[in-house]
Each structure stands twice: as C-alpha cells, then as structure tokens.
Amino acid sequence: MSEAHTESAPRASGSASGGAGVGGPNGTPEAELSSTKAETPTPTDTPRGKAVARPGDRIFKSLATTSAIVISILIAAIGIFLVWRAVPALSRNQVNFLTSREWVTQDINAMAFGVLDLFQVTVLVSLFALVLAMPVALGIAIFLTEYSPSWLKRPLAYVIDLLAAVPSIVYGLWGLLVFAPAIRPLAVWLNETLGWFPLFATGSGSITGGGTIFTAGIVLAVMILPVITAVTREVFVQTPTSHIEAALALGATRWEVVRTTIIPFGKSGYISGSMLGLGRALGETMALYLILRTTSQPFGWSLFDGGATIASKIALGYAEFNNNIQAGAYIAAGLVLFVLTFVVNAAARAVIAGKKD
C-alpha cells in the first residue's frame, strides 16, 4: 500500500510540471496564458456607458438642431414684423383696440378700429366647427381601426384624406351655393324652436340667405374633419396588441376594448389632432370670406349672426394695403390671431401633459 501511494505522487508531480495545474486549465502554459491576457483589451479602453458617435449621427444631430433653431428664429421674426408694422397704426387709433367694435380706417388721421367683434366671431365659428367635427372624427377613427372590414379600410381612409386636398375656395362656393339652401329648413326650425336660447336666437345674419355662423361653422367642420381623423386613426393603430389581447382574454367585448384600451391610449393624439384642426379653423380665410355676410350690427353670440373673422376681415381689406398705416390696422388684427394660435397650442400641450401624468 505504501509503495502504491509513493508511486502515485511522481505522476501527479510530473503532470503538474507538464503544465496541467500550474499554467491554467487544459494544460495551457503559464507564459501563454499571460500573453493571452496581455493581448485582451481591458474594459478601461472604452469609456463605460458612452457610445461612440458615428459621423452619420453627428450630421443628423446637427441638421435637427439647425432646423429647430431656424424655425424658432422664423417664428420670432414673424412676431417682431407684426409688432413693428402694427405699432404706427395703433398709435393713431382713437379707440381701444381690444374692446372696440368699430372699424374705420379710411382716414389715417381719424382711425378707429377694434378687434372685439372679429375675435368673438372667430372664436365662436371655430369652436362650433370643432364641436361638430370632434365626435365624427372619433367615430370614423374607431370604425376604421376596429370595425371596418379589411377591404373597406384603405379606400375609406383615402376618401377621408382627400377631403383635406380640396381647396378652401371650393368649400366656400359649395357651402354658399349648395349647402346653405339645403340646410335652410333645419336652420329655420332651430331658430323657431330653440330661439329662446341665446345661441339659436335671431341674429344679425339672414337665416334664409345662409350667410351665418351656423352655415359657416358646418362647412368649416367638414374642412377640419380629415385632419382630426387622420391623426386620431394613426394613434389608435399604435395601440399595443398585448393590451387588446389582455382585455379580450378578460372577457371584454369589442366596444369595451375600445373604451378601456384604445381610447385611453390614443387620447393625447386625439387631443393633438383636434388642436391641429382648431388651428386650421382659426386661420381659415376664403371659405368664410365667401359664406359669412358682413354686418354693422354688434355681435350677439348667436349662430345666426353674420360678421367676419379676423382672417376674412384681412382679406376684405386688401384694397387698403397700399397705405402702410391702413395696412397696419389689419396687421394688428393679424397679431391677435397670431397670439391666439399660440395660446391654443400651449393649452393643448398642457392638457396632453396632464393626461400623461
């Protein structure tokens, strides 16, 4: 027994001296192992957590940054131009620009112009169009994403998108010559039945003639419908499939899936699309220029009032643009519209941020 034990020791020693246990596993000599370790790059060669910027990334970052700076400068330049051109006219104005209903700019030495009625008409016709367009756009977006058969989705989406390609002057002609006579019985019925409510009371416009905010608002709703629908539909399509499948697995009906999953997910996009549509409505010119009938009576917040929006009033006064002072009065009105769009966009962003939180 002692001899066997004595003989086993040299075999183990010899194996060790051959490199099985000294240098590394599988008989790797220590010298080779050391050289291999020396050749392997250490983690300190590349900064941890910091990716190497590629040339394409740097170029794209530069272009994106430049674009953001340029568009900010352009917006600021537009605002500065409007203020610069409006100040000379405002300095000659003999009434309060924000609270007066007058608009007399023929004599530059006795100018009296105010934006109150123009502002109110712009807000009312735009909000009326938005109230009509938002539910319809939401219904169309839900139908296209959840209920429409596959063979109908693409053609119907194309038809709705084509509404945005129709020129606004065509909408104006259609609204004045075709839609206004067709909608006259409904307008008369609303005025006779709900005339006790200020919104449907008899106003300064002609109900039978159709040149009222009621007609203009419906036409404007058709114009902004494609914008709201397109944005809402694209957001609804991005709803994660796992969320929908989870709701179905819990026994939800298709409408419950829409109500509890798709609408909450796409609410911010729906609001964003609506604000884009509202921006289009606030700045619409030619359609309202053709439909609305101007009047000297004060605005009474009735859908059957006539009048002019800020944009259509600017279009009506193009003949006075040869004189810088007279043009400045209309530029001052445009400045109010410029600020109004900023307020609307800021409010929309605040609502979206609140929904995300």
mmCIF file of C-alpha atoms in Angstrom:
data_model
loop_
_atom_site.group_PDB
_atom_site.id
_atom_site.type_symbol
_atom_site.label_atom_id
_atom_site.label_comp_id
_atom_site.label_asym_id
_atom_site.label_seq_id
_atom_site.Cartn_x
_atom_site.Cartn_y
_atom_site.Cartn_z
ATOM 1 C CA MET A 1 0.000 0.000 0.000
ATOM 2 C CA SER A 2 2.820 2.389 0.850
ATOM 3 C CA GLU A 3 4.569 1.705 -2.421
ATOM 4 C CA ALA A 4 1.467 2.389 -4.448
ATOM 5 C CA HIS A 5 0.990 5.640 -2.614
ATOM 6 C CA THR A 6 4.613 6.596 -3.146
ATOM 7 C CA GLU A 7 4.449 5.950 -6.882
ATOM 8 C CA SER A 8 1.328 8.000 -7.424
ATOM 9 C CA ALA A 9 2.975 11.131 -6.172
ATOM 10 C CA PRO A 10 5.529 11.452 -9.005
ATOM 11 C CA ARG A 11 2.715 11.044 -11.583
ATOM 12 C CA ALA A 12 0.842 13.916 -10.108
ATOM 13 C CA SER A 13 4.003 15.978 -9.860
ATOM 14 C CA GLY A 14 5.012 15.149 -13.407
ATOM 15 C CA SER A 15 1.596 16.111 -14.655
ATOM 16 C CA ALA A 16 1.854 19.383 -12.821
ATOM 17 C CA SER A 17 5.305 20.059 -14.188
ATOM 18 C CA GLY A 18 3.907 19.408 -17.667
ATOM 19 C CA GLY A 19 1.615 22.398 -17.228
ATOM 20 C CA ALA A 20 -1.705 20.799 -16.269
ATOM 21 C CA GLY A 21 -2.050 22.530 -12.951
ATOM 22 C CA VAL A 22 0.452 25.380 -12.979
ATOM 23 C CA GLY A 23 -0.254 27.465 -16.080
ATOM 24 C CA GLY A 24 -4.018 27.066 -16.471
ATOM 25 C CA PRO A 25 -6.741 24.657 -17.474
ATOM 26 C CA ASN A 26 -6.251 22.105 -20.240
ATOM 27 C CA GLY A 27 -2.519 22.263 -19.905
ATOM 28 C CA THR A 28 -2.053 25.844 -21.041
ATOM 29 C CA PRO A 29 1.432 27.035 -20.095
ATOM 30 C CA GLU A 30 1.589 29.999 -17.771
ATOM 31 C CA ALA A 31 3.616 32.032 -20.253
ATOM 32 C CA GLU A 32 0.995 31.580 -22.982
ATOM 33 C CA LEU A 33 -1.825 32.402 -20.564
ATOM 34 C CA SER A 34 -0.056 35.569 -19.504
ATOM 35 C CA SER A 35 0.469 36.657 -23.127
ATOM 36 C CA THR A 36 -3.194 35.953 -23.913
ATOM 37 C CA LYS A 37 -4.310 38.084 -21.016
ATOM 38 C CA ALA A 38 -1.992 40.841 -22.126
ATOM 39 C CA GLU A 39 -3.486 40.877 -25.621
ATOM 40 C CA THR A 40 -7.127 41.017 -24.387
ATOM 41 C CA PRO A 41 -8.389 44.659 -24.269
ATOM 42 C CA THR A 42 -9.339 45.854 -20.839
ATOM 43 C CA PRO A 43 -12.730 47.473 -20.136
ATOM 44 C CA THR A 44 -10.972 50.738 -19.445
ATOM 45 C CA ASP A 45 -10.040 51.092 -23.127
ATOM 46 C CA THR A 46 -13.614 52.303 -23.981
ATOM 47 C CA PRO A 47 -15.482 54.673 -21.640
ATOM 48 C CA ARG A 48 -18.235 52.746 -19.898
ATOM 49 C CA GLY A 49 -21.822 53.847 -20.801
ATOM 50 C CA LYS A 50 -20.678 56.210 -23.553
ATOM 51 C CA ALA A 51 -21.383 55.185 -27.130
ATOM 52 C CA VAL A 52 -19.028 56.196 -29.882
ATOM 53 C CA ALA A 53 -20.688 58.900 -32.039
ATOM 54 C CA ARG A 54 -20.743 57.948 -35.691
ATOM 55 C CA PRO A 55 -20.397 60.573 -38.442
ATOM 56 C CA GLY A 56 -23.982 60.000 -39.584
ATOM 57 C CA ASP A 57 -25.290 60.554 -36.058
ATOM 58 C CA ARG A 58 -23.336 63.774 -35.723
ATOM 59 C CA ILE A 59 -24.617 65.047 -39.078
ATOM 60 C CA PHE A 60 -28.215 64.182 -38.247
ATOM 61 C CA LYS A 61 -27.932 65.844 -34.822
ATOM 62 C CA SER A 62 -26.525 68.981 -36.428
ATOM 63 C CA LEU A 63 -29.313 69.094 -39.030
ATOM 64 C CA ALA A 64 -32.021 68.552 -36.415
ATOM 65 C CA THR A 65 -30.576 71.235 -34.140
ATOM 66 C CA THR A 66 -30.232 73.673 -37.042
ATOM 67 C CA SER A 67 -33.826 73.047 -38.126
ATOM 68 C CA ALA A 68 -35.128 73.726 -34.622
ATOM 69 C CA ILE A 69 -33.129 76.942 -34.372
ATOM 70 C CA VAL A 70 -34.188 78.156 -37.826
ATOM 71 C CA ILE A 71 -37.905 77.567 -37.240
ATOM 72 C CA SER A 72 -37.687 79.318 -33.854
ATOM 73 C CA ILE A 73 -35.971 82.297 -35.472
ATOM 74 C CA LEU A 74 -38.617 82.430 -38.223
ATOM 75 C CA ILE A 75 -41.478 82.432 -35.724
ATOM 76 C CA ALA A 76 -39.794 85.139 -33.678
ATOM 77 C CA ALA A 77 -39.157 87.164 -36.858
ATOM 78 C CA ILE A 78 -42.846 86.938 -37.825
ATOM 79 C CA GLY A 79 -43.896 88.163 -34.396
ATOM 80 C CA ILE A 80 -41.407 91.053 -34.494
ATOM 81 C CA PHE A 81 -42.586 92.021 -38.001
ATOM 82 C CA LEU A 82 -46.238 92.070 -36.927
ATOM 83 C CA VAL A 83 -45.495 94.241 -33.893
ATOM 84 C CA TRP A 84 -43.258 96.576 -35.884
ATOM 85 C CA ARG A 85 -45.875 97.157 -38.601
ATOM 86 C CA ALA A 86 -48.820 97.383 -36.181
ATOM 87 C CA VAL A 87 -47.409 100.000 -33.799
ATOM 88 C CA PRO A 88 -47.767 103.047 -36.155
ATOM 89 C CA ALA A 89 -51.450 102.272 -36.763
ATOM 90 C CA LEU A 90 -52.148 101.552 -33.102
ATOM 91 C CA SER A 91 -50.578 104.859 -32.144
ATOM 92 C CA ARG A 92 -53.146 106.662 -34.342
ATOM 93 C CA ASN A 93 -56.096 104.590 -33.109
ATOM 94 C CA GLN A 94 -58.684 106.721 -31.295
ATOM 95 C CA VAL A 95 -60.489 103.823 -29.583
ATOM 96 C CA ASN A 96 -59.418 100.826 -27.549
ATOM 97 C CA PHE A 97 -58.176 98.205 -29.968
ATOM 98 C CA LEU A 98 -59.163 95.211 -27.817
ATOM 99 C CA THR A 99 -62.627 96.348 -26.682
ATOM 100 C CA SER A 100 -63.982 98.447 -29.552
ATOM 101 C CA ARG A 101 -66.389 97.112 -32.180
ATOM 102 C CA GLU A 102 -65.696 99.864 -34.729
ATOM 103 C CA TRP A 103 -63.584 99.506 -37.836
ATOM 104 C CA VAL A 104 -62.988 102.807 -39.572
ATOM 105 C CA THR A 105 -59.610 103.058 -41.291
ATOM 106 C CA GLN A 106 -60.288 105.144 -44.403
ATOM 107 C CA ASP A 107 -58.894 108.356 -42.892
ATOM 108 C CA ILE A 108 -55.468 107.743 -41.394
ATOM 109 C CA ASN A 109 -55.845 110.884 -39.275
ATOM 110 C CA ALA A 110 -59.063 109.667 -37.661
ATOM 111 C CA MET A 111 -58.674 105.922 -37.364
ATOM 112 C CA ALA A 112 -60.970 103.993 -35.025
ATOM 113 C CA PHE A 113 -60.628 100.256 -35.202
ATOM 114 C CA GLY A 114 -61.158 97.443 -32.711
ATOM 115 C CA VAL A 115 -60.904 93.681 -32.844
ATOM 116 C CA LEU A 116 -63.577 92.646 -30.329
ATOM 117 C CA ASP A 117 -66.286 91.538 -32.783
ATOM 118 C CA LEU A 118 -63.747 89.937 -35.101
ATOM 119 C CA PHE A 119 -62.255 87.999 -32.198
ATOM 120 C CA GLN A 120 -65.641 86.799 -30.961
ATOM 121 C CA VAL A 121 -66.797 85.667 -34.409
ATOM 122 C CA THR A 122 -63.506 83.835 -34.950
ATOM 123 C CA VAL A 123 -63.760 82.018 -31.625
ATOM 124 C CA LEU A 124 -67.441 81.090 -31.984
ATOM 125 C CA VAL A 125 -67.270 79.760 -35.547
ATOM 126 C CA SER A 126 -64.097 77.800 -34.782
ATOM 127 C CA LEU A 127 -65.423 76.252 -31.579
ATOM 128 C CA PHE A 128 -68.731 75.410 -33.268
ATOM 129 C CA ALA A 129 -66.849 73.652 -36.070
ATOM 130 C CA LEU A 130 -64.665 71.815 -33.554
ATOM 131 C CA VAL A 131 -67.648 70.620 -31.513
ATOM 132 C CA LEU A 132 -69.215 69.201 -34.677
ATOM 133 C CA ALA A 133 -66.042 67.653 -36.085
ATOM 134 C CA MET A 134 -64.523 66.004 -32.990
ATOM 135 C CA PRO A 135 -67.223 63.345 -32.328
ATOM 136 C CA VAL A 136 -67.496 62.491 -36.017
ATOM 137 C CA ALA A 137 -63.712 62.180 -36.364
ATOM 138 C CA LEU A 138 -63.541 59.961 -33.291
ATOM 139 C CA GLY A 139 -66.267 57.698 -34.633
ATOM 140 C CA ILE A 140 -64.594 57.403 -38.030
ATOM 141 C CA ALA A 141 -61.217 56.609 -36.458
ATOM 142 C CA ILE A 142 -62.734 53.894 -34.246
ATOM 143 C CA PHE A 143 -64.602 52.405 -37.193
ATOM 144 C CA LEU A 144 -61.509 52.307 -39.387
ATOM 145 C CA THR A 145 -59.332 50.695 -36.713
ATOM 146 C CA GLU A 146 -61.759 48.214 -35.122
ATOM 147 C CA TYR A 147 -65.000 47.681 -37.009
ATOM 148 C CA SER A 148 -64.324 48.244 -40.696
ATOM 149 C CA PRO A 149 -63.759 45.169 -42.890
ATOM 150 C CA SER A 150 -60.274 44.962 -44.319
ATOM 151 C CA TRP A 151 -61.409 45.590 -47.895
ATOM 152 C CA LEU A 152 -63.027 48.889 -46.872
ATOM 153 C CA LYS A 153 -60.347 50.383 -44.579
ATOM 154 C CA ARG A 154 -57.930 51.629 -47.189
ATOM 155 C CA PRO A 155 -60.447 53.098 -49.696
ATOM 156 C CA LEU A 156 -62.415 54.848 -46.945
ATOM 157 C CA ALA A 157 -59.251 56.272 -45.392
ATOM 158 C CA TYR A 158 -58.186 57.601 -48.811
ATOM 159 C CA VAL A 159 -61.573 59.260 -49.362
ATOM 160 C CA ILE A 160 -61.432 60.995 -45.982
ATOM 161 C CA ASP A 161 -57.850 62.132 -46.573
ATOM 162 C CA LEU A 162 -58.859 63.565 -49.952
ATOM 163 C CA LEU A 163 -61.180 65.998 -48.186
ATOM 164 C CA ALA A 164 -58.064 67.788 -46.951
ATOM 165 C CA ALA A 165 -56.893 68.256 -50.551
ATOM 166 C CA VAL A 166 -59.988 70.188 -51.641
ATOM 167 C CA PRO A 167 -59.185 73.933 -51.935
ATOM 168 C CA SER A 168 -60.890 76.133 -49.384
ATOM 169 C CA ILE A 169 -62.443 78.327 -52.076
ATOM 170 C CA VAL A 170 -64.234 75.252 -53.429
ATOM 171 C CA TYR A 171 -65.615 74.596 -49.956
ATOM 172 C CA GLY A 172 -66.780 78.207 -49.841
ATOM 173 C CA LEU A 173 -68.585 78.002 -53.169
ATOM 174 C CA TRP A 174 -70.157 74.672 -52.231
ATOM 175 C CA GLY A 175 -71.252 75.999 -48.844
ATOM 176 C CA LEU A 176 -72.784 79.159 -50.309
ATOM 177 C CA LEU A 177 -74.489 77.767 -53.394
ATOM 178 C CA VAL A 178 -75.318 74.159 -52.454
ATOM 179 C CA PHE A 179 -75.168 73.560 -48.726
ATOM 180 C CA ALA A 180 -76.784 76.776 -47.469
ATOM 181 C CA PRO A 181 -80.073 76.219 -49.403
ATOM 182 C CA ALA A 182 -80.125 72.561 -48.333
ATOM 183 C CA ILE A 183 -79.638 73.359 -44.649
ATOM 184 C CA ARG A 184 -82.128 76.252 -44.590
ATOM 185 C CA PRO A 185 -85.118 74.222 -43.244
ATOM 186 C CA LEU A 186 -83.038 72.975 -40.295
ATOM 187 C CA ALA A 187 -81.799 76.482 -39.531
ATOM 188 C CA VAL A 188 -85.333 77.892 -39.581
ATOM 189 C CA TRP A 189 -86.592 75.069 -37.343
ATOM 190 C CA LEU A 190 -83.805 75.595 -34.804
ATOM 191 C CA ASN A 191 -84.477 79.323 -34.725
ATOM 192 C CA GLU A 192 -88.236 78.896 -34.270
ATOM 193 C CA THR A 193 -87.990 76.053 -31.740
ATOM 194 C CA LEU A 194 -84.909 76.990 -29.714
ATOM 195 C CA GLY A 195 -84.934 80.734 -30.293
ATOM 196 C CA TRP A 196 -85.319 81.299 -26.536
ATOM 197 C CA PHE A 197 -81.737 80.031 -26.135
ATOM 198 C CA PRO A 198 -79.200 82.787 -26.976
ATOM 199 C CA LEU A 199 -77.143 80.501 -29.206
ATOM 200 C CA PHE A 200 -80.126 79.957 -31.557
ATOM 201 C CA ALA A 201 -81.726 83.387 -31.217
ATOM 202 C CA THR A 202 -82.373 85.556 -34.240
ATOM 203 C CA GLY A 203 -79.148 87.315 -35.079
ATOM 204 C CA SER A 204 -77.800 89.887 -37.465
ATOM 205 C CA GLY A 205 -77.469 87.428 -40.349
ATOM 206 C CA SER A 206 -80.082 86.204 -42.798
ATOM 207 C CA ILE A 207 -81.221 82.693 -41.937
ATOM 208 C CA THR A 208 -82.815 82.168 -45.338
ATOM 209 C CA GLY A 209 -79.781 83.611 -47.112
ATOM 210 C CA GLY A 210 -77.390 81.280 -45.325
ATOM 211 C CA GLY A 211 -74.622 83.795 -44.663
ATOM 212 C CA THR A 212 -74.479 82.989 -40.951
ATOM 213 C CA ILE A 213 -72.077 81.437 -38.477
ATOM 214 C CA PHE A 214 -74.317 78.354 -38.444
ATOM 215 C CA THR A 215 -73.662 77.603 -42.121
ATOM 216 C CA ALA A 216 -70.028 78.648 -41.993
ATOM 217 C CA GLY A 217 -69.361 76.506 -38.909
ATOM 218 C CA ILE A 218 -70.735 73.344 -40.510
ATOM 219 C CA VAL A 219 -68.675 73.889 -43.663
ATOM 220 C CA LEU A 220 -65.621 74.559 -41.514
ATOM 221 C CA ALA A 221 -66.263 71.326 -39.594
ATOM 222 C CA VAL A 222 -66.136 69.384 -42.862
ATOM 223 C CA MET A 223 -62.842 71.093 -43.690
ATOM 224 C CA ILE A 224 -61.086 70.184 -40.425
ATOM 225 C CA LEU A 225 -62.556 66.680 -40.219
ATOM 226 C CA PRO A 226 -59.784 64.982 -42.269
ATOM 227 C CA VAL A 227 -57.019 66.454 -40.093
ATOM 228 C CA ILE A 228 -58.524 65.236 -36.827
ATOM 229 C CA THR A 229 -59.478 61.851 -38.279
ATOM 230 C CA ALA A 230 -56.058 61.139 -39.800
ATOM 231 C CA VAL A 231 -54.108 61.930 -36.620
ATOM 232 C CA THR A 232 -56.538 60.026 -34.396
ATOM 233 C CA ARG A 233 -56.558 56.974 -36.640
ATOM 234 C CA GLU A 234 -52.764 56.796 -36.782
ATOM 235 C CA VAL A 235 -52.545 56.945 -32.991
ATOM 236 C CA PHE A 236 -55.267 54.339 -32.435
ATOM 237 C CA VAL A 237 -53.477 51.924 -34.761
ATOM 238 C CA GLN A 238 -50.404 52.090 -32.499
ATOM 239 C CA THR A 239 -52.271 50.615 -29.517
ATOM 240 C CA PRO A 240 -50.161 47.649 -28.283
ATOM 241 C CA THR A 241 -51.632 44.319 -29.370
ATOM 242 C CA SER A 242 -50.837 42.836 -25.967
ATOM 243 C CA HIS A 243 -53.177 45.357 -24.315
ATOM 244 C CA ILE A 244 -56.018 44.467 -26.671
ATOM 245 C CA GLU A 245 -55.451 40.728 -26.273
ATOM 246 C CA ALA A 246 -55.337 41.084 -22.491
ATOM 247 C CA ALA A 247 -58.687 42.863 -22.490
ATOM 248 C CA LEU A 248 -60.207 40.207 -24.750
ATOM 249 C CA ALA A 249 -58.795 37.459 -22.540
ATOM 250 C CA LEU A 250 -60.572 39.014 -19.561
ATOM 251 C CA GLY A 251 -63.872 38.746 -21.427
ATOM 252 C CA ALA A 252 -64.221 42.312 -22.708
ATOM 253 C CA THR A 253 -66.458 42.963 -25.688
ATOM 254 C CA ARG A 254 -65.174 44.841 -28.712
ATOM 255 C CA TRP A 255 -66.704 48.103 -27.508
ATOM 256 C CA GLU A 256 -65.231 47.579 -24.038
ATOM 257 C CA VAL A 257 -61.822 47.073 -25.642
ATOM 258 C CA VAL A 258 -62.251 50.369 -27.474
ATOM 259 C CA ARG A 259 -63.460 52.181 -24.369
ATOM 260 C CA THR A 260 -60.931 50.828 -21.870
ATOM 261 C CA THR A 261 -57.856 50.284 -24.044
ATOM 262 C CA ILE A 262 -57.793 52.076 -27.389
ATOM 263 C CA ILE A 263 -59.331 55.428 -26.427
ATOM 264 C CA PRO A 264 -57.216 55.885 -23.248
ATOM 265 C CA PHE A 265 -54.067 55.000 -25.198
ATOM 266 C CA GLY A 266 -54.816 57.420 -28.049
ATOM 267 C CA LYS A 267 -56.396 60.248 -26.058
ATOM 268 C CA SER A 268 -53.366 62.515 -26.287
ATOM 269 C CA GLY A 269 -53.174 62.006 -30.058
ATOM 270 C CA TYR A 270 -56.895 62.713 -30.366
ATOM 271 C CA ILE A 271 -56.476 65.989 -28.496
ATOM 272 C CA SER A 272 -53.431 66.896 -30.591
ATOM 273 C CA GLY A 273 -55.327 66.263 -33.820
ATOM 274 C CA SER A 274 -58.245 68.336 -32.563
ATOM 275 C CA MET A 275 -55.939 71.243 -31.796
ATOM 276 C CA LEU A 276 -54.463 70.992 -35.286
ATOM 277 C CA GLY A 277 -57.986 71.176 -36.656
ATOM 278 C CA LEU A 278 -58.754 74.154 -34.434
ATOM 279 C CA GLY A 279 -55.649 75.914 -35.721
ATOM 280 C CA ARG A 280 -56.862 75.326 -39.273
ATOM 281 C CA ALA A 281 -60.288 76.700 -38.360
ATOM 282 C CA LEU A 282 -58.900 79.834 -36.700
ATOM 283 C CA GLY A 283 -56.889 80.751 -39.777
ATOM 284 C CA GLU A 284 -59.409 79.788 -42.475
ATOM 285 C CA THR A 285 -59.980 82.669 -44.878
ATOM 286 C CA MET A 286 -61.515 82.061 -48.294
ATOM 287 C CA ALA A 287 -64.404 79.779 -47.331
ATOM 288 C CA LEU A 288 -65.547 82.142 -44.580
ATOM 289 C CA TYR A 289 -64.906 85.138 -46.825
ATOM 290 C CA LEU A 290 -67.466 83.746 -49.281
ATOM 291 C CA ILE A 291 -70.052 82.443 -46.812
ATOM 292 C CA LEU A 292 -70.236 84.995 -43.986
ATOM 293 C CA ARG A 293 -72.158 88.174 -44.635
ATOM 294 C CA THR A 294 -70.684 91.284 -43.061
ATOM 295 C CA THR A 295 -72.941 93.422 -40.900
ATOM 296 C CA SER A 296 -72.781 96.669 -38.966
ATOM 297 C CA GLN A 297 -74.792 95.278 -36.045
ATOM 298 C CA PRO A 298 -72.922 94.218 -32.904
ATOM 299 C CA PHE A 299 -72.177 90.560 -32.412
ATOM 300 C CA GLY A 300 -74.599 88.803 -30.054
ATOM 301 C CA TRP A 301 -73.143 85.276 -29.705
ATOM 302 C CA SER A 302 -75.851 83.722 -31.859
ATOM 303 C CA LEU A 303 -75.175 81.105 -34.503
ATOM 304 C CA PHE A 304 -77.430 83.103 -36.805
ATOM 305 C CA ASP A 305 -75.270 86.223 -36.611
ATOM 306 C CA GLY A 306 -73.260 87.463 -39.557
ATOM 307 C CA GLY A 307 -69.922 89.202 -39.360
ATOM 308 C CA ALA A 308 -66.334 88.475 -40.213
ATOM 309 C CA THR A 309 -63.481 86.565 -38.684
ATOM 310 C CA ILE A 310 -60.037 88.083 -38.269
ATOM 311 C CA ALA A 311 -58.741 86.247 -41.330
ATOM 312 C CA SER A 312 -61.707 87.092 -43.558
ATOM 313 C CA LYS A 313 -61.605 90.737 -42.433
ATOM 314 C CA ILE A 314 -57.974 90.944 -43.533
ATOM 315 C CA ALA A 315 -58.968 89.503 -46.901
ATOM 316 C CA LEU A 316 -61.817 92.010 -47.189
ATOM 317 C CA GLY A 317 -59.472 94.941 -46.603
ATOM 318 C CA TYR A 318 -56.816 94.072 -49.170
ATOM 319 C CA ALA A 319 -57.583 97.279 -51.118
ATOM 320 C CA GLU A 320 -56.180 99.372 -48.249
ATOM 321 C CA PHE A 321 -52.828 97.606 -48.128
ATOM 322 C CA ASN A 322 -51.186 100.237 -50.361
ATOM 323 C CA ASN A 323 -51.039 102.556 -47.367
ATOM 324 C CA ASN A 324 -48.728 101.392 -44.596
ATOM 325 C CA ILE A 325 -50.786 102.969 -41.824
ATOM 326 C CA GLN A 326 -54.056 101.423 -43.042
ATOM 327 C CA ALA A 327 -52.355 98.088 -43.584
ATOM 328 C CA GLY A 328 -51.017 98.332 -40.040
ATOM 329 C CA ALA A 329 -54.562 98.147 -38.675
ATOM 330 C CA TYR A 330 -55.098 94.788 -40.350
ATOM 331 C CA ILE A 331 -51.642 93.631 -39.312
ATOM 332 C CA ALA A 332 -52.596 94.435 -35.716
ATOM 333 C CA ALA A 333 -55.622 92.166 -36.117
ATOM 334 C CA GLY A 334 -53.334 89.500 -37.544
ATOM 335 C CA LEU A 335 -51.121 89.856 -34.474
ATOM 336 C CA VAL A 336 -54.106 88.995 -32.276
ATOM 337 C CA LEU A 337 -54.721 85.881 -34.373
ATOM 338 C CA PHE A 338 -51.023 85.010 -34.136
ATOM 339 C CA VAL A 339 -51.141 85.215 -30.331
ATOM 340 C CA LEU A 340 -54.423 83.289 -30.221
ATOM 341 C CA THR A 341 -52.912 80.323 -32.047
ATOM 342 C CA PHE A 342 -50.016 80.283 -29.585
ATOM 343 C CA VAL A 343 -52.437 80.248 -26.650
ATOM 344 C CA VAL A 344 -54.414 77.382 -28.196
ATOM 345 C CA ASN A 345 -51.264 75.332 -28.795
ATOM 346 C CA ALA A 346 -49.987 75.993 -25.284
ATOM 347 C CA ALA A 347 -53.330 74.948 -23.791
ATOM 348 C CA ALA A 348 -53.318 71.760 -25.873
ATOM 349 C CA ARG A 349 -49.809 70.869 -24.711
ATOM 350 C CA ALA A 350 -50.812 71.484 -21.096
ATOM 351 C CA VAL A 351 -53.822 69.177 -21.458
ATOM 352 C CA ILE A 352 -51.724 66.457 -23.086
ATOM 353 C CA ALA A 353 -49.054 66.725 -20.395
ATOM 354 C CA GLY A 354 -51.743 66.425 -17.723
ATOM 355 C CA LYS A 355 -53.169 63.301 -19.356
ATOM 356 C CA LYS A 356 -49.739 61.652 -19.490
ATOM 357 C CA ASP A 357 -49.055 62.399 -15.820
#
